[in-house]
Tab-separated table of C-alpha atoms in Angstrom:
chain	number	residue	atom	x	y	z
S	24	UNK	CA	102.414	103.729	107.576
S	25	UNK	CA	102.101	102.365	111.119
S	26	UNK	CA	101.203	103.885	114.481
S	27	UNK	CA	103.852	103.611	117.173
S	28	UNK	CA	105.482	104.765	120.369
S	29	UNK	CA	109.037	105.101	121.627
S	30	UNK	CA	108.066	103.168	124.773
S	31	UNK	CA	106.117	99.989	125.434
S	32	UNK	CA	102.496	100.173	126.545
S	33	UNK	CA	99.465	97.896	126.226
S	34	UNK	CA	98.410	100.042	123.258
S	35	UNK	CA	101.804	99.545	121.576
S	36	UNK	CA	102.927	96.001	122.415
S	37	UNK	CA	104.785	94.960	119.247
S	38	UNK	CA	108.506	95.751	118.980
S	39	UNK	CA	110.473	96.506	115.843
S	40	UNK	CA	114.030	95.395	116.545
S	41	UNK	CA	117.396	96.844	115.588
S	42	UNK	CA	119.927	94.478	114.053
S	43	UNK	CA	121.406	92.234	116.782
S	44	UNK	CA	125.132	92.512	117.336
S	45	UNK	CA	125.612	88.738	117.183
S	46	UNK	CA	123.930	88.306	113.789
S	47	UNK	CA	126.411	87.168	111.148
S	48	UNK	CA	125.517	87.237	107.450
S	49	UNK	CA	127.524	85.069	105.067
S	50	UNK	CA	127.731	85.521	101.288
S	51	UNK	CA	128.236	81.917	100.190
S	52	UNK	CA	129.271	83.007	96.708
S	53	UNK	CA	132.595	84.122	98.189
S	54	UNK	CA	133.376	80.491	98.960
S	55	UNK	CA	132.121	78.574	95.915
S	56	UNK	CA	131.053	79.721	92.474
S	57	UNK	CA	128.014	77.401	92.445
S	58	UNK	CA	126.742	79.123	95.616
S	59	UNK	CA	126.726	82.575	94.030
S	60	UNK	CA	123.705	84.580	95.110
S	61	UNK	CA	123.041	82.412	98.175
S	62	UNK	CA	123.361	83.800	101.690
S	63	UNK	CA	123.178	82.537	105.242
S	64	UNK	CA	122.472	84.233	108.526
S	65	UNK	CA	123.494	82.840	111.876
S	66	UNK	CA	125.290	83.281	115.181
S	67	UNK	CA	128.557	81.966	116.538
S	68	UNK	CA	128.593	79.447	119.359
S	69	UNK	CA	132.250	78.826	120.035
S	70	UNK	CA	133.649	78.080	116.591
S	71	UNK	CA	130.320	76.872	115.140
S	72	UNK	CA	127.945	78.976	113.031
S	73	UNK	CA	124.389	78.079	114.054
S	74	UNK	CA	121.017	79.185	112.640
S	75	UNK	CA	119.669	82.416	114.087
S	76	UNK	CA	116.362	82.533	115.948
S	77	UNK	CA	113.341	82.312	113.640
S	78	UNK	CA	110.185	84.420	113.734
S	79	UNK	CA	108.368	82.237	116.277
S	80	UNK	CA	111.392	82.209	118.598
S	81	UNK	CA	111.847	85.970	118.347
S	82	UNK	CA	108.132	86.532	118.973
S	83	UNK	CA	108.554	84.262	121.997
S	84	UNK	CA	111.201	86.531	123.492
S	85	UNK	CA	114.516	85.271	122.082
S	86	UNK	CA	115.784	88.874	121.789
S	87	UNK	CA	113.857	90.350	124.691
S	88	UNK	CA	116.816	90.968	127.021
S	89	UNK	CA	119.114	92.710	124.531
S	90	UNK	CA	117.529	96.185	124.482
S	91	UNK	CA	117.156	96.116	120.692
S	92	UNK	CA	113.697	97.707	120.534
S	93	UNK	CA	113.758	100.576	118.039
S	94	UNK	CA	110.074	101.444	118.375
S	95	UNK	CA	106.824	99.820	119.511
S	96	UNK	CA	103.807	99.572	117.185
S	97	UNK	CA	100.165	98.797	117.807
S	98	UNK	CA	99.425	95.945	115.417
S	99	UNK	CA	101.298	92.660	114.780
S	100	UNK	CA	99.809	92.276	111.296
S	101	UNK	CA	100.983	95.748	110.270
S	102	UNK	CA	104.412	94.910	111.697
S	103	UNK	CA	104.492	91.680	109.668
S	104	UNK	CA	103.740	93.485	106.418
S	105	UNK	CA	106.393	96.061	107.271
S	106	UNK	CA	108.833	93.141	107.452
S	107	UNK	CA	107.715	92.060	103.990
S	108	UNK	CA	108.041	95.579	102.566
S	109	UNK	CA	111.341	96.276	104.324
S	110	UNK	CA	110.699	99.940	105.098
S	111	UNK	CA	107.997	102.366	106.156
S	112	UNK	CA	106.935	105.259	108.356
S	113	UNK	CA	105.885	105.171	111.990
S	114	UNK	CA	103.570	107.951	113.219
S	115	UNK	CA	104.478	108.469	116.870
S	116	UNK	CA	102.103	109.620	119.590
S	117	UNK	CA	103.318	113.235	119.385
S	118	UNK	CA	102.614	113.296	115.648
S	119	UNK	CA	106.250	113.080	114.563
S	120	UNK	CA	107.338	110.639	111.867
S	121	UNK	CA	109.976	107.962	112.344
S	122	UNK	CA	111.232	106.557	109.039
S	123	UNK	CA	112.581	103.026	109.292
S	124	UNK	CA	114.472	100.923	106.784
S	125	UNK	CA	115.965	97.483	106.375
S	126	UNK	CA	119.012	96.744	108.559
S	127	UNK	CA	119.322	92.963	108.284
S	128	UNK	CA	117.538	89.625	108.211
S	129	UNK	CA	117.818	86.509	110.348
S	130	UNK	CA	118.914	84.239	107.503
S	131	UNK	CA	115.813	82.066	107.292
S	132	UNK	CA	114.092	81.616	103.937
S	133	UNK	CA	111.026	83.731	103.243
S	134	UNK	CA	107.779	81.734	103.200
S	135	UNK	CA	104.725	83.333	101.601
S	136	UNK	CA	101.710	83.191	103.893
S	137	UNK	CA	99.541	83.702	100.809
S	138	UNK	CA	100.830	80.411	99.452
S	139	UNK	CA	100.144	78.803	102.802
S	140	UNK	CA	96.504	79.902	102.569
S	141	UNK	CA	96.324	78.445	99.053
S	142	UNK	CA	97.724	75.126	100.326
S	143	UNK	CA	95.071	75.060	103.027
S	144	UNK	CA	92.364	75.561	100.428
S	145	UNK	CA	91.316	78.830	102.077
S	146	UNK	CA	91.946	80.934	98.956
S	147	UNK	CA	92.320	80.459	95.241
S	148	UNK	CA	95.596	81.639	93.747
S	149	UNK	CA	93.839	84.304	91.667
S	150	UNK	CA	92.257	85.827	94.785
S	151	UNK	CA	95.445	86.271	96.818
S	152	UNK	CA	96.588	89.845	97.435
S	153	UNK	CA	97.871	91.877	100.355
S	154	UNK	CA	94.318	93.086	100.909
S	155	UNK	CA	92.677	89.625	100.931
S	156	UNK	CA	95.402	88.193	103.192
S	157	UNK	CA	94.931	91.070	105.639
S	158	UNK	CA	91.164	90.567	105.583
S	159	UNK	CA	91.596	86.860	106.408
S	160	UNK	CA	93.965	87.654	109.292
S	161	UNK	CA	91.533	90.238	110.691
S	162	UNK	CA	88.669	87.729	110.449
S	163	UNK	CA	90.641	84.921	112.140
S	164	UNK	CA	92.500	86.531	115.067
S	165	UNK	CA	92.899	83.189	116.841
S	166	UNK	CA	94.792	81.716	113.874
S	167	UNK	CA	96.610	84.829	112.687
S	168	UNK	CA	99.794	84.575	114.759
S	169	UNK	CA	100.341	80.904	113.884
S	170	UNK	CA	99.998	81.723	110.190
S	171	UNK	CA	102.426	84.652	110.422
S	172	UNK	CA	104.950	82.417	112.163
S	173	UNK	CA	104.893	79.977	109.265
S	174	UNK	CA	107.210	82.556	107.683
S	175	UNK	CA	110.438	82.101	109.693
S	176	UNK	CA	112.146	85.078	108.051
S	177	UNK	CA	112.497	88.102	110.330
S	178	UNK	CA	113.682	91.600	109.382
S	179	UNK	CA	115.566	94.090	111.563
S	180	UNK	CA	115.261	97.853	111.125
S	181	UNK	CA	117.185	101.090	111.489
S	182	UNK	CA	116.081	104.690	111.690
S	183	UNK	CA	116.586	106.546	108.407
S	184	UNK	CA	117.972	109.992	109.116
S	185	UNK	CA	119.711	110.637	105.806
S	186	UNK	CA	118.387	113.924	104.425
S	187	UNK	CA	118.855	112.570	100.898
S	188	UNK	CA	115.996	110.174	101.601
S	189	UNK	CA	113.845	112.757	103.363
S	190	UNK	CA	110.934	113.054	100.949
S	191	UNK	CA	111.719	110.185	98.608
S	192	UNK	CA	111.576	106.447	98.846
S	193	UNK	CA	113.396	104.161	101.263
S	194	UNK	CA	116.989	103.154	100.681
S	195	UNK	CA	117.261	100.109	98.454
S	196	UNK	CA	119.977	97.473	98.298
S	197	UNK	CA	121.999	99.741	96.015
S	198	UNK	CA	122.211	102.290	98.829
S	199	UNK	CA	120.178	105.009	97.101
S	200	UNK	CA	116.561	106.134	97.697
S	201	UNK	CA	114.040	104.259	95.580
S	202	UNK	CA	111.989	106.225	93.047
S	203	UNK	CA	108.233	105.539	92.933
S	204	UNK	CA	107.297	103.725	89.762
S	205	UNK	CA	110.877	103.570	88.519
S	206	UNK	CA	112.787	101.306	90.922
S	207	UNK	CA	112.664	97.547	90.482
S	208	UNK	CA	113.731	94.839	92.941
S	209	UNK	CA	115.328	91.835	91.236
S	210	UNK	CA	117.044	88.544	91.984
S	211	UNK	CA	120.770	89.357	92.124
S	212	UNK	CA	121.592	85.777	91.166
S	213	UNK	CA	120.550	86.759	87.626
S	214	UNK	CA	120.794	90.552	87.405
S	215	UNK	CA	123.221	93.095	88.873
S	216	UNK	CA	122.009	96.208	90.637
S	217	UNK	CA	122.105	99.409	88.638
S	218	UNK	CA	121.111	97.917	85.292
S	219	UNK	CA	118.401	99.776	83.312
S	220	UNK	CA	115.482	97.766	81.970
S	221	UNK	CA	112.521	98.499	79.734
S	222	UNK	CA	109.472	97.073	81.524
S	223	UNK	CA	106.379	95.805	79.694
S	224	UNK	CA	103.535	94.676	81.977
S	225	UNK	CA	100.126	95.779	83.317
S	226	UNK	CA	99.057	98.109	86.092
S	227	UNK	CA	97.047	95.985	88.564
S	228	UNK	CA	94.421	98.722	88.949
S	229	UNK	CA	94.139	99.687	85.289
S	230	UNK	CA	94.869	97.105	82.590
S	231	UNK	CA	94.705	99.729	79.848
S	232	UNK	CA	96.982	101.282	78.785
S	233	UNK	CA	99.836	98.807	79.408
S	234	UNK	CA	102.475	99.695	81.994
S	235	UNK	CA	105.539	100.325	79.835
S	236	UNK	CA	108.465	102.346	81.124
S	237	UNK	CA	112.160	102.546	81.893
S	238	UNK	CA	113.078	101.209	85.336
S	239	UNK	CA	116.356	100.554	87.152
S	240	UNK	CA	117.273	97.471	89.187
S	241	UNK	CA	117.942	99.042	92.596
S	242	UNK	CA	116.742	96.608	95.234
S	243	UNK	CA	116.316	92.944	96.134
S	244	UNK	CA	114.328	90.890	98.639
S	245	UNK	CA	113.851	87.481	100.190
S	246	UNK	CA	110.704	86.757	98.166
S	247	UNK	CA	112.205	87.743	94.823
S	248	UNK	CA	113.472	84.601	93.135
S	249	UNK	CA	113.950	83.864	89.462
S	250	UNK	CA	115.303	85.519	86.307
S	251	UNK	CA	112.100	87.328	85.339
S	252	UNK	CA	110.741	88.141	88.814
S	253	UNK	CA	110.643	91.830	89.602
S	254	UNK	CA	108.920	93.924	92.259
S	255	UNK	CA	108.046	97.513	91.380
S	256	UNK	CA	108.351	100.143	94.103
S	257	UNK	CA	105.039	102.000	93.747
S	258	UNK	CA	105.698	104.590	96.452
S	259	UNK	CA	103.769	105.663	99.522
S	260	UNK	CA	100.055	106.150	100.212
S	261	UNK	CA	96.756	104.374	99.688
S	262	UNK	CA	97.010	104.157	95.884
S	263	UNK	CA	100.551	102.777	96.078
S	264	UNK	CA	99.441	100.220	98.666
S	265	UNK	CA	96.552	99.136	96.439
S	266	UNK	CA	98.864	98.816	93.427
S	267	UNK	CA	101.519	96.900	95.351
S	268	UNK	CA	98.988	94.681	97.093
S	269	UNK	CA	97.283	93.583	93.881
S	270	UNK	CA	100.344	93.449	91.624
S	271	UNK	CA	100.968	89.966	90.239
S	272	UNK	CA	100.827	90.607	86.498
S	273	UNK	CA	102.840	88.676	83.979
S	274	UNK	CA	105.164	90.699	81.828
S	275	UNK	CA	108.599	90.974	80.302
S	276	UNK	CA	111.564	93.280	80.396
S	277	UNK	CA	114.420	94.144	78.116
S	278	UNK	CA	117.932	94.703	79.439
S	279	UNK	CA	119.656	97.828	78.119
S	280	UNK	CA	123.360	96.968	77.956
S	281	UNK	CA	126.491	98.557	76.503
S	282	UNK	CA	127.918	96.546	73.626
S	283	UNK	CA	131.128	96.078	75.606
S	284	UNK	CA	129.469	93.508	77.926
S	285	UNK	CA	127.108	91.883	75.410
S	286	UNK	CA	127.198	88.115	75.885
S	287	UNK	CA	129.072	88.236	79.189
S	288	UNK	CA	127.778	86.852	82.473
S	289	UNK	CA	125.748	89.769	83.831
S	290	UNK	CA	125.899	88.738	87.456
S	291	UNK	CA	129.718	88.768	87.303
S	292	UNK	CA	130.149	91.751	85.013
S	293	UNK	CA	129.759	94.235	87.857
S	294	UNK	CA	127.549	96.432	85.686
S	295	UNK	CA	126.082	99.175	87.806
S	296	UNK	CA	127.322	97.755	91.048
């Protein structure tokens, strides 16, 4: 949850942008089988597709003259983590709530700033979490923006007005609201959306009892890479933020499949999607 305003002011200097009209997303799997699951984002210059502006360029004003500002928020670090999460709520000055969700991405690969801090020797891998990264950024304001811009990926947002998503989670890649504790984001190169899985892992805030439950693959994300990588949608609020921020447990899952597709290539089977 962020604080924001519908107009710019010194108290609300950070824009969240709508999807630019010149952004083109390309599913490379439509062109070659070996590129399945890979995507590009760019813009046309004549007949050439060129890379889209990265985070540093956008922060520097690359989109400033297009009138794409959806809302202005008060904190660049909060805005950055909203980009990572892909959706959230903005509490406006009059107390009303603006719900925003993912509308597109600039095509650049996601770079984990937590890993960048590990490379610098600032943190040990075991200590990295959303909370420790935020604490480092707050303690090093002079270095914070440069670190954030080491992630060139940039997310664009849209207002969520759909009543079906009113009191539930944000819309996932499957186009349906995510369910707290039951929706899993996966790498679509290996798993199709809509597939049910039995999850066996640990709750980051309570190792006992184990976290074992039925979940459904309903979302994806730039940081989710690999056949056994999954991100649980924990929901909204302080407890959910603590769970999501600390979650990095090892685990396993079991795919629940009809016998009719047993042994077939899941990513091409179309199951659930």
